[in-house]
Amino acid sequence: MDMPRDMQAEDLAAASDEVVLARYAAGDPVAARVLTLRLVPRALGYAGRLLGDAAEAEDVTQEAMLRLWRAAPGWRAGEAQVSTWLYRVVTNLCTDRLRARRRRPAAALDEAPEVPDGARGAEAGMIEADRLGALQAALAALPERQRQAVVLRHIEGLGNPEIAAVMDIGVEAVESLTARAKRALTAILSGRREELGYDGEE
């Protein structure tokens, strides 16, 4: 896995996570930027869906990346994918925060997601915001492990073996968790199709 010391940013951008992490460990500042741009949006999105709180998701993502940088010098090639390792750290950090939440008084409901700017009309933007808010609320209503599994599978796009590695469970357990989560989400959202603007849509 030895790489030339003078790798350019475009070379690093095409390299695997493991190669880029090794370059970071060797002192390459470009590698840190490449890996940050590659991994932070995924970690932030995942943490946000588990926690339902953007500020907490940012804190978790920052801590997870700090742990990755600290682990880089001792990283053993071939033992785990960098992304799988990071998802697992984010999962554990989110679990800790969710448990801490349950031990303190309930906070106010989170604000609805911001409506992205664009050419869409105000009504379409409001419908999209309502849909995102409803999905986040439905995810928040799921048991913790079901939420983790369904987000990893259907939002983050991981395969069942990778989810099993992230969650430290068997593939059959992943399949069971995602199936139960999908049934629960369907039940939670089924009565809101017309309200959310899905009436007449598949």
XYZ file of N, CA, C and O in Angstrom:
808
model
N 0.823 -1.202 0.000
C 0.000 0.000 0.000
C 0.861 1.257 0.000
O 0.394 2.344 0.277
N 2.165 1.115 -0.253
C 3.045 2.276 -0.290
C 2.652 3.181 -1.437
O 2.422 2.723 -2.553
N 2.594 4.476 -1.177
C 2.217 5.448 -2.193
C 3.321 6.486 -2.301
O 4.019 6.769 -1.327
N 3.488 7.093 -3.468
C 4.484 8.153 -3.613
C 4.203 9.292 -2.650
O 3.054 9.644 -2.405
N 5.264 9.882 -2.113
C 5.086 10.947 -1.136
C 4.513 12.209 -1.756
O 3.979 13.065 -1.074
N 4.626 12.352 -3.076
C 4.170 13.578 -3.726
C 2.833 13.395 -4.446
O 2.580 13.997 -5.467
N 1.954 12.539 -3.891
C 0.640 12.336 -4.492
C -0.100 13.662 -4.575
O -0.112 14.443 -3.633
N -0.740 13.903 -5.694
C -1.540 15.103 -5.879
C -2.953 14.862 -5.353
O -3.373 13.724 -5.142
N -3.684 15.964 -5.170
C -5.044 15.864 -4.630
C -5.927 14.981 -5.496
O -6.726 14.191 -4.983
N -5.765 15.087 -6.836
C -6.618 14.278 -7.713
C -6.298 12.792 -7.597
O -7.186 11.944 -7.725
N -5.010 12.468 -7.327
C -4.651 11.066 -7.114
C -5.280 10.549 -5.830
O -5.814 9.434 -5.785
N -5.216 11.349 -4.787
C -5.813 10.955 -3.514
C -7.329 10.831 -3.628
O -7.930 9.951 -3.029
N -7.938 11.717 -4.395
C -9.393 11.679 -4.545
C -9.856 10.368 -5.171
O -10.967 9.912 -4.913
N -9.006 9.763 -5.992
C -9.359 8.504 -6.641
C -8.946 7.291 -5.818
O -9.318 6.164 -6.151
N -8.176 7.502 -4.757
C -7.674 6.397 -3.947
C -8.724 5.928 -2.949
O -9.677 6.635 -2.635
N -8.527 4.715 -2.419
C -9.446 4.174 -1.420
C -9.303 4.933 -0.103
O -8.287 5.593 0.156
N -10.323 4.806 0.749
C -10.279 5.433 2.068
C -9.032 4.994 2.832
O -8.385 5.790 3.516
N -8.727 3.714 2.743
C -7.597 3.164 3.483
C -6.273 3.781 3.036
O -5.424 4.130 3.864
N -6.113 3.959 1.721
C -4.900 4.578 1.191
C -4.803 6.032 1.645
O -3.737 6.503 2.066
N -5.915 6.741 1.576
C -5.909 8.151 1.971
C -5.605 8.278 3.466
O -4.851 9.157 3.891
N -6.177 7.384 4.273
C -5.907 7.423 5.711
C -4.420 7.154 5.986
O -3.819 7.795 6.862
N -3.828 6.242 5.240
C -2.400 5.957 5.398
C -1.568 7.185 5.026
O -0.557 7.480 5.678
N -1.988 7.903 4.001
C -1.268 9.122 3.623
C -1.408 10.185 4.718
O -0.456 10.902 5.017
N -2.589 10.278 5.321
C -2.754 11.207 6.444
C -1.802 10.836 7.573
O -1.125 11.700 8.147
N -1.747 9.537 7.907
C -0.871 9.084 8.987
C 0.592 9.383 8.684
O 1.398 9.585 9.596
N 0.931 9.444 7.383
C 2.305 9.748 6.979
C 2.578 11.248 6.951
O 3.679 11.668 6.580
N 1.559 12.045 7.301
C 1.768 13.483 7.405
C 1.323 14.303 6.217
O 1.685 15.469 6.097
N 0.509 13.720 5.338
C 0.057 14.427 4.141
C -1.185 15.258 4.477
O -2.261 14.698 4.728
N -1.093 16.593 4.483
C -2.254 17.424 4.844
C -3.370 17.364 3.815
O -4.540 17.553 4.138
N -3.020 17.101 2.544
C -4.055 16.990 1.509
C -4.948 15.783 1.787
O -6.164 15.816 1.581
N -4.359 14.724 2.313
C -5.124 13.514 2.614
C -6.209 13.796 3.644
O -7.327 13.284 3.543
N -5.878 14.617 4.648
C -6.877 14.960 5.664
C -8.058 15.672 5.031
O -9.220 15.387 5.353
N -7.786 16.597 4.121
C -8.860 17.343 3.461
C -9.714 16.414 2.594
O -10.949 16.473 2.619
N -9.050 15.524 1.836
C -9.780 14.597 0.962
C -10.695 13.687 1.773
O -11.877 13.499 1.446
N -10.158 13.125 2.852
C -10.954 12.192 3.650
C -12.077 12.912 4.389
O -13.176 12.371 4.545
N -11.827 14.130 4.824
C -12.868 14.920 5.486
C -14.025 15.193 4.531
O -15.196 14.993 4.880
N -13.700 15.625 3.317
C -14.749 15.912 2.331
C -15.524 14.653 1.956
O -16.713 14.704 1.652
N -14.867 13.529 2.005
C -15.490 12.268 1.615
C -16.363 11.690 2.723
O -17.455 11.172 2.464
N -15.904 11.762 3.966
C -16.566 11.046 5.051
C -17.502 11.889 5.913
O -18.507 11.383 6.414
N -17.174 13.164 6.092
C -17.972 13.982 7.016
C -19.444 14.100 6.598
O -20.332 13.948 7.440
N -19.766 14.348 5.303
C -21.189 14.447 4.966
C -21.962 13.169 5.273
O -23.107 13.226 5.730
N -21.348 12.016 5.055
C -22.016 10.745 5.344
C -22.225 10.570 6.839
O -23.313 10.187 7.298
N -21.184 10.844 7.621
C -21.297 10.705 9.076
C -22.312 11.693 9.645
O -23.119 11.344 10.515
N -22.295 12.915 9.126
C -23.205 13.949 9.611
C -24.658 13.591 9.299
O -25.549 13.726 10.155
N -24.916 13.125 8.081
C -26.276 12.734 7.710
C -26.783 11.576 8.550
O -27.933 11.574 9.017
N -25.912 10.588 8.755
C -26.293 9.415 9.543
C -26.584 9.812 10.985
O -27.622 9.447 11.546
N -25.683 10.588 11.593
C -25.893 11.023 12.974
C -27.158 11.864 13.103
O -27.915 11.729 14.067
N -27.408 12.719 12.117
C -28.604 13.547 12.149
C -29.878 12.734 12.133
O -30.852 13.058 12.825
N -29.877 11.648 11.352
C -31.080 10.809 11.282
C -31.272 9.986 12.554
O -32.403 9.692 12.935
N -30.181 9.617 13.192
C -30.316 8.873 14.443
C -30.729 9.775 15.598
O -31.495 9.369 16.466
N -30.211 11.002 15.603
C -30.431 11.896 16.749
C -31.571 12.882 16.555
O -32.162 13.346 17.526
N -31.853 13.257 15.285
C -32.880 14.260 15.034
C -32.495 15.637 15.532
O -33.358 16.470 15.799
N -31.204 15.890 15.664
C -30.729 17.168 16.200
C -29.435 17.527 15.466
O -28.419 16.836 15.613
N -29.469 18.620 14.690
C -28.324 18.972 13.848
C -27.088 19.321 14.662
O -25.969 18.933 14.306
N -27.260 20.042 15.766
C -26.109 20.444 16.580
C -25.440 19.229 17.213
O -24.208 19.111 17.220
N -26.257 18.315 17.734
C -25.692 17.098 18.317
C -25.016 16.249 17.246
O -23.967 15.635 17.505
N -25.605 16.201 16.067
C -25.008 15.427 14.971
C -23.639 15.983 14.600
O -22.699 15.228 14.326
N -23.507 17.308 14.600
C -22.208 17.927 14.313
C -21.188 17.558 15.382
O -20.033 17.247 15.067
N -21.607 17.589 16.650
C -20.698 17.223 17.738
C -20.226 15.778 17.607
O -19.042 15.474 17.783
N -21.175 14.880 17.309
C -20.841 13.461 17.157
C -19.885 13.254 15.989
O -18.901 12.510 16.088
N -20.170 13.922 14.878
C -19.320 13.777 13.697
C -17.906 14.273 13.980
O -16.918 13.625 13.600
N -17.804 15.400 14.657
C -16.484 15.933 14.999
C -15.719 14.957 15.889
O -14.529 14.693 15.660
N -16.388 14.404 16.883
C -15.730 13.450 17.774
C -15.322 12.182 17.029
O -14.222 11.654 17.238
N -16.194 11.699 16.141
C -15.874 10.493 15.376
C -14.660 10.717 14.481
O -13.781 9.849 14.377
N -14.588 11.878 13.832
C -13.439 12.170 12.976
C -12.160 12.329 13.800
O -11.083 11.870 13.372
N -12.254 12.931 14.976
C -11.084 13.034 15.849
C -10.572 11.638 16.226
O -9.358 11.399 16.258
N -11.500 10.729 16.494
C -11.096 9.358 16.819
C -10.438 8.681 15.620
O -9.486 7.907 15.786
N -10.948 8.977 14.421
C -10.338 8.406 13.224
C -8.915 8.922 13.046
O -7.992 8.156 12.751
N -8.728 10.233 13.230
C -7.369 10.789 13.091
C -6.422 10.177 14.116
O -5.261 9.892 13.807
N -6.930 9.967 15.341
C -6.071 9.356 16.366
C -5.749 7.902 16.039
O -4.671 7.409 16.381
N -6.693 7.214 15.393
C -6.486 5.793 15.067
C -5.590 5.600 13.844
O -5.038 4.514 13.648
N -5.447 6.645 13.029
C -4.755 6.509 11.740
C -3.345 5.925 11.843
O -3.001 5.011 11.065
N -2.483 6.373 12.760
C -1.116 5.838 12.784
C -1.050 4.335 13.043
O -0.137 3.661 12.564
N -2.006 3.794 13.788
C -1.992 2.369 14.092
C -2.956 1.547 13.257
O -3.224 0.379 13.572
N -3.514 2.158 12.192
C -4.525 1.467 11.384
C -3.920 0.226 10.731
O -2.870 0.292 10.105
N -4.594 -0.906 10.892
C -4.101 -2.149 10.305
C -4.882 -2.445 9.032
O -6.094 -2.683 9.085
N -4.176 -2.421 7.927
C -4.802 -2.602 6.610
C -5.535 -3.938 6.544
O -5.036 -4.961 7.006
N -6.724 -3.892 5.969
C -7.481 -5.110 5.713
C -8.372 -5.575 6.844
O -9.169 -6.492 6.657
N -8.280 -4.964 8.023
C -9.091 -5.431 9.150
C -10.524 -4.918 9.092
O -11.444 -5.600 9.494
N -10.706 -3.686 8.634
C -12.045 -3.105 8.518
C -12.009 -1.989 7.499
O -10.979 -1.337 7.323
N -13.127 -1.776 6.812
C -13.224 -0.618 5.943
C -13.276 0.632 6.811
O -13.887 0.633 7.878
N -12.648 1.693 6.335
C -12.642 2.945 7.092
C -14.076 3.430 7.316
O -14.441 3.844 8.419
N -14.913 3.363 6.269
C -16.290 3.852 6.401
C -17.084 3.013 7.398
O -17.868 3.555 8.192
N -16.877 1.693 7.388
C -17.570 0.827 8.339
C -17.162 1.164 9.766
O -18.004 1.269 10.670
N -15.861 1.360 9.966
C -15.347 1.740 11.285
C -15.983 3.052 11.743
O -16.417 3.183 12.890
N -16.052 4.028 10.832
C -16.596 5.334 11.191
C -18.086 5.243 11.518
O -18.552 5.837 12.498
N -18.853 4.495 10.716
C -20.275 4.317 11.011
C -20.455 3.697 12.398
O -21.366 4.065 13.145
N -19.590 2.757 12.734
C -19.721 2.096 14.034
C -19.447 3.078 15.165
O -20.152 3.093 16.180
N -18.416 3.907 15.025
C -18.119 4.914 16.041
C -19.282 5.897 16.172
O -19.703 6.233 17.290
N -19.812 6.356 15.042
C -20.953 7.284 15.074
C -22.151 6.621 15.745
O -22.838 7.246 16.575
N -22.406 5.356 15.417
C -23.513 4.624 16.043
C -23.357 4.601 17.552
O -24.306 4.886 18.300
N -22.162 4.271 18.019
C -21.927 4.185 19.462
C -22.069 5.546 20.141
O -22.648 5.648 21.238
N -21.537 6.593 19.507
C -21.655 7.938 20.084
C -23.113 8.386 20.143
O -23.552 8.994 21.132
N -23.865 8.095 19.091
C -25.292 8.451 19.083
C -26.053 7.677 20.146
O -26.931 8.229 20.829
N -25.733 6.392 20.285
C -26.386 5.574 21.311
C -26.151 6.163 22.692
O -27.080 6.260 23.506
N -24.920 6.587 22.967
C -24.607 7.199 24.260
C -25.447 8.455 24.481
O -25.965 8.686 25.581
N -25.564 9.282 23.446
C -26.325 10.534 23.589
C -27.819 10.261 23.773
O -28.486 10.941 24.557
N -28.347 9.269 23.063
C -29.767 8.937 23.199
C -30.060 8.404 24.598
O -31.105 8.706 25.184
N -29.144 7.618 25.130
C -29.333 7.112 26.498
C -29.270 8.252 27.510
O -30.037 8.266 28.475
N -28.355 9.193 27.288
C -28.260 10.346 28.190
C -29.532 11.182 28.125
O -29.998 11.709 29.150
N -30.108 11.298 26.937
C -31.371 12.046 26.785
C -32.475 11.448 27.621
O -33.288 12.153 28.213
N -32.541 10.106 27.615
C -33.617 9.433 28.343
C -33.495 9.635 29.851
O -34.466 9.463 30.581
N -32.283 9.968 30.297
C -32.077 10.170 31.736
C -32.370 11.594 32.174
O -32.353 11.893 33.362
N -32.617 12.495 31.216
C -32.913 13.877 31.582
C -34.304 14.252 31.056
O -34.844 13.573 30.196
N -34.893 15.346 31.543
C -36.235 15.732 31.097
C -36.283 15.930 29.591
O -35.300 16.337 28.965
N -37.443 15.640 29.015
C -37.603 15.752 27.564
C -37.402 17.184 27.111
O -37.859 18.130 27.752
N -36.709 17.333 25.998
C -36.488 18.658 25.419
C -37.635 18.998 24.481
O -38.480 18.170 24.157
N -37.661 20.249 24.045
C -38.681 20.667 23.085
C -38.473 19.943 21.763
O -37.378 19.486 21.452
N -39.535 19.842 20.984
C -39.423 19.202 19.669
C -38.433 19.963 18.807
O -38.358 21.189 18.856
N -37.671 19.220 18.013
C -36.702 19.857 17.118
C -37.423 20.627 16.023
O -38.549 20.312 15.670
N -36.733 21.622 15.503
C -37.305 22.377 14.402
C -37.385 21.508 13.167
O -36.590 20.609 12.975
N -38.363 21.798 12.319
C -38.485 21.063 11.061
C -37.281 21.366 10.184
O -36.674 22.421 10.307
N -36.911 20.420 9.288
C -35.775 20.674 8.402
C -35.995 21.919 7.563
O -37.123 22.252 7.203
N -34.903 22.612 7.266
C -35.003 23.791 6.421
C -35.415 23.395 5.014
O -35.020 22.361 4.504
N -36.215 24.243 4.389
C -36.608 24.005 3.004
C -35.487 24.520 2.111
O -35.116 25.689 2.203
N -34.898 23.652 1.279
C -33.812 24.132 0.437
C -34.269 25.176 -0.564
O -35.403 25.134 -1.035
N -33.384 26.138 -0.861
C -33.689 27.140 -1.876
C -33.730 26.477 -3.242
O -33.088 25.482 -3.486
N -34.456 27.055 -4.161
C -34.520 26.497 -5.503
C -35.676 27.088 -6.256
O -36.350 28.001 -5.788
N -35.923 26.516 -7.411
C -36.956 27.061 -8.276
C -38.346 26.561 -7.916
O -39.331 27.034 -8.456
N -38.424 25.598 -6.986
C -39.740 25.064 -6.645
C -40.592 26.124 -5.977
O -40.094 27.002 -5.290
N -41.890 25.996 -6.135
C -42.804 26.938 -5.498
C -42.831 26.735 -4.000
O -42.364 25.727 -3.480
N -43.423 27.697 -3.316
C -43.481 27.646 -1.859
C -44.258 26.427 -1.374
O -43.872 25.774 -0.403
N -45.353 26.093 -2.075
C -46.165 24.953 -1.646
C -45.377 23.656 -1.742
O -45.387 22.827 -0.826
N -44.654 23.464 -2.860
C -43.852 22.254 -3.034
C -42.772 22.184 -1.962
O -42.485 21.112 -1.417
N -42.174 23.318 -1.648
C -41.149 23.343 -0.616
C -41.706 22.976 0.743
O -41.073 22.249 1.513
N -42.902 23.459 1.044
C -43.529 23.144 2.323
C -43.887 21.664 2.412
O -43.708 21.036 3.448
N -44.364 21.110 1.299
C -44.702 19.682 1.288
C -43.455 18.850 1.530
O -43.453 17.898 2.319
N -42.362 19.215 0.851
C -41.111 18.467 1.025
C -40.614 18.564 2.469
O -40.161 17.587 3.055
N -40.704 19.759 3.062
C -40.290 19.926 4.455
C -41.157 19.081 5.381
O -40.660 18.466 6.333
N -42.469 19.041 5.096
C -43.375 18.217 5.906
C -43.026 16.738 5.779
O -43.061 15.993 6.762
N -42.696 16.314 4.555
C -42.338 14.909 4.342
C -41.073 14.548 5.111
O -41.000 13.507 5.759
N -40.057 15.410 5.018
C -38.815 15.154 5.730
C -39.033 15.147 7.236
O -38.489 14.302 7.954
N -39.855 16.098 7.709
C -40.150 16.149 9.132
C -40.897 14.910 9.597
O -40.625 14.364 10.670
N -41.857 14.453 8.780
C -42.625 13.254 9.127
C -41.733 12.026 9.154
O -41.851 11.167 10.037
N -40.820 11.916 8.170
C -39.898 10.779 8.147
C -38.999 10.799 9.374
O -38.792 9.768 10.020
N -38.466 11.981 9.716
C -37.595 12.068 10.891
C -38.360 11.703 12.158
O -37.846 10.995 13.024
N -39.607 12.174 12.266
C -40.416 11.849 13.447
C -40.715 10.357 13.504
O -40.684 9.746 14.578
N -40.996 9.754 12.330
C -41.270 8.319 12.286
C -40.018 7.525 12.658
O -40.097 6.546 13.408
N -38.867 7.951 12.152
C -37.619 7.279 12.521
C -37.366 7.388 14.024
O -36.943 6.424 14.663
N -37.648 8.566 14.579
C -37.427 8.782 16.012
C -38.330 7.892 16.861
O -37.987 7.566 18.003
N -39.483 7.483 16.300
C -40.419 6.640 17.048
C -39.997 5.173 17.070
O -40.526 4.389 17.857
N -39.047 4.808 16.217
C -38.606 3.418 16.165
C -37.699 3.086 17.338
O -36.996 3.963 17.850
N -37.678 1.819 17.746
C -36.649 1.407 18.706
C -35.260 1.694 18.124
O -35.059 1.643 16.910
N -34.327 1.980 19.010
C -32.999 2.460 18.606
C -32.320 1.564 17.566
O -31.805 2.042 16.549
N -32.287 0.250 17.798
C -31.571 -0.657 16.895
C -32.271 -0.755 15.542
O -31.610 -0.869 14.506
N -33.601 -0.728 15.537
C -34.330 -0.734 14.267
C -34.009 0.527 13.471
O -33.806 0.474 12.254
N -33.982 1.665 14.155
C -33.677 2.929 13.483
C -32.280 2.884 12.866
O -32.084 3.270 11.716
N -31.308 2.395 13.625
C -29.947 2.297 13.103
C -29.907 1.429 11.848
O -29.319 1.802 10.833
N -30.540 0.261 11.911
C -30.488 -0.684 10.794
C -31.163 -0.126 9.545
O -30.624 -0.215 8.440
N -32.342 0.470 9.702
C -33.076 0.937 8.523
C -32.408 2.164 7.913
O -32.391 2.323 6.680
N -31.822 3.023 8.733
C -31.109 4.181 8.191
C -29.868 3.729 7.428
O -29.599 4.199 6.315
N -29.108 2.803 8.013
C -27.923 2.303 7.330
C -28.275 1.624 6.012
O -27.575 1.787 5.005
N -29.377 0.873 5.998
C -29.731 0.106 4.793
C -30.383 0.977 3.732
O -29.990 0.962 2.566
N -31.410 1.716 4.108
C -32.249 2.369 3.101
C -31.942 3.848 2.889
O -32.422 4.423 1.899
N -31.167 4.458 3.762
C -30.791 5.860 3.554
C -29.306 5.965 3.237
O -28.915 6.631 2.284
N -28.476 5.271 4.019
C -27.034 5.296 3.750
C -26.632 4.333 2.641
O -25.557 4.479 2.059
N -27.466 3.338 2.347
C -27.203 2.438 1.228
C -26.191 1.339 1.499
O -25.630 0.760 0.559
N -25.948 1.000 2.763
C -25.012 -0.076 3.080
C -25.659 -1.431 2.839
O -26.876 -1.581 2.964
N -24.837 -2.414 2.515
C -25.309 -3.787 2.380
C -25.427 -4.441 3.750
O -24.828 -3.986 4.733
N -26.185 -5.528 3.820
C -26.405 -6.189 5.107
C -25.119 -6.655 5.793
O -24.999 -6.517 7.009
N -24.132 -7.210 5.058
C -22.890 -7.607 5.744
C -22.168 -6.418 6.384
O -21.633 -6.538 7.497
N -22.168 -5.262 5.707
C -21.512 -4.087 6.275
C -22.287 -3.562 7.474
O -21.695 -3.154 8.480
N -23.617 -3.587 7.391
C -24.433 -3.168 8.538
C -24.167 -4.086 9.729
O -24.055 -3.631 10.865
N -24.056 -5.384 9.457
C -23.762 -6.341 10.523
C -22.447 -5.995 11.211
O -22.333 -6.068 12.439
N -21.451 -5.588 10.415
C -20.162 -5.202 11.001
C -20.284 -3.924 11.812
O -19.703 -3.808 12.897
N -21.048 -2.948 11.304
C -21.239 -1.687 12.025
C -21.934 -1.931 13.363
O -21.536 -1.392 14.407
N -22.981 -2.758 13.348
C -23.808 -2.955 14.535
C -23.341 -4.119 15.402
O -23.896 -4.356 16.473
N -22.341 -4.857 14.922
C -21.780 -5.996 15.660
C -22.839 -7.061 15.930
O -22.993 -7.556 17.054
N -23.589 -7.397 14.873
C -24.607 -8.443 14.948
C -24.509 -9.290 13.677
O -23.760 -8.967 12.765
N -25.281 -10.367 13.606
C -25.288 -11.214 12.427
C -26.145 -10.638 11.312
O -27.003 -9.782 11.544
N -25.922 -11.147 10.097
C -26.680 -10.673 8.937
C -28.174 -10.963 9.101
O -29.020 -10.135 8.739
N -28.526 -12.116 9.660
C -29.941 -12.440 9.863
C -30.598 -11.457 10.818
O -31.757 -11.077 10.633
N -29.859 -11.033 11.829
C -30.399 -10.041 12.767
C -30.625 -8.708 12.074
O -31.615 -8.015 12.339
N -29.718 -8.344 11.155
C -29.897 -7.115 10.377
C -31.174 -7.207 9.552
O -31.981 -6.272 9.520
N -31.361 -8.334 8.872
C -32.558 -8.511 8.046
C -33.827 -8.416 8.879
O -34.814 -7.798 8.459
N -33.803 -8.998 10.066
C -34.965 -8.946 10.951
C -35.244 -7.518 11.421
O -36.389 -7.051 11.401
N -34.179 -6.812 11.824
C -34.348 -5.434 12.289
C -34.897 -4.530 11.192
O -35.806 -3.727 11.429
N -34.339 -4.626 9.971
C -34.801 -3.757 8.890
C -36.229 -4.090 8.489
O -37.012 -3.182 8.197
N -36.581 -5.367 8.485
C -37.956 -5.751 8.135
C -38.949 -5.199 9.154
O -39.990 -4.644 8.790
N -38.615 -5.330 10.439
C -39.512 -4.815 11.485
C -39.604 -3.291 11.412
O -40.678 -2.710 11.593
N -38.470 -2.646 11.132
C -38.465 -1.181 11.038
C -39.314 -0.703 9.874
O -40.061 0.273 10.007
N -39.212 -1.362 8.730
C -40.012 -0.963 7.563
C -41.506 -1.137 7.846
O -42.309 -0.289 7.460
N -41.867 -2.235 8.507
C -43.285 -2.428 8.852
C -43.770 -1.330 9.788
O -44.866 -0.801 9.634
N -42.944 -0.992 10.768
C -43.331 0.044 11.724
C -43.441 1.400 11.043
O -44.393 2.156 11.302
N -42.486 1.743 10.163
C -42.555 3.017 9.452
C -43.804 3.097 8.584
O -44.462 4.134 8.517
N -44.122 1.994 7.904
C -45.325 1.958 7.069
C -46.567 2.220 7.917
O -47.448 2.997 7.529
N -46.620 1.586 9.085
C -47.779 1.772 9.967
C -47.863 3.210 10.473
O -48.948 3.800 10.527
N -46.717 3.785 10.827
C -46.700 5.154 11.355
C -47.138 6.159 10.298
O -47.882 7.103 10.574
N -46.672 5.967 9.068
C -46.901 6.963 8.017
C -48.142 6.695 7.170
O -48.563 7.565 6.415
N -48.747 5.510 7.293
C -49.829 5.128 6.381
C -51.034 6.058 6.448
O -51.686 6.317 5.435
N -51.332 6.578 7.620
C -52.497 7.440 7.754
C -52.253 8.883 7.359
O -53.155 9.712 7.451
N -51.034 9.192 6.875
C -50.693 10.593 6.586
C -50.406 10.844 5.114
O -49.863 11.888 4.767
N -50.756 9.896 4.237
C -50.417 10.039 2.819
C -51.011 11.305 2.204
O -50.316 12.082 1.563
N -52.306 11.522 2.433
C -52.952 12.699 1.845
C -52.408 13.985 2.468
O -52.090 14.952 1.769
N -52.254 13.973 3.791
C -51.743 15.144 4.505
C -50.359 15.550 3.998
O -50.046 16.741 3.891
N -49.529 14.562 3.656
C -48.156 14.835 3.227
C -48.012 15.004 1.714
O -46.907 15.112 1.199
N -49.147 15.014 1.029
C -49.084 15.252 -0.412
C -48.749 14.035 -1.240
O -48.342 14.151 -2.393
N -48.936 12.825 -0.673
C -48.655 11.594 -1.401
C -49.918 11.007 -2.043
O -49.867 9.973 -2.672
N -51.072 11.662 -1.827
C -52.322 11.126 -2.352
C -52.224 11.024 -3.862
O -51.911 11.996 -4.560
N -52.427 9.829 -4.381
C -52.348 9.614 -5.821
C -50.950 9.263 -6.288
O -50.746 8.945 -7.450
N -49.953 9.319 -5.388
C -48.588 8.919 -5.729
C -48.339 7.505 -5.260
O -48.929 7.029 -4.332
N -47.376 6.853 -5.922
C -46.948 5.532 -5.463
C -45.990 5.701 -4.312
O -45.197 6.605 -4.306
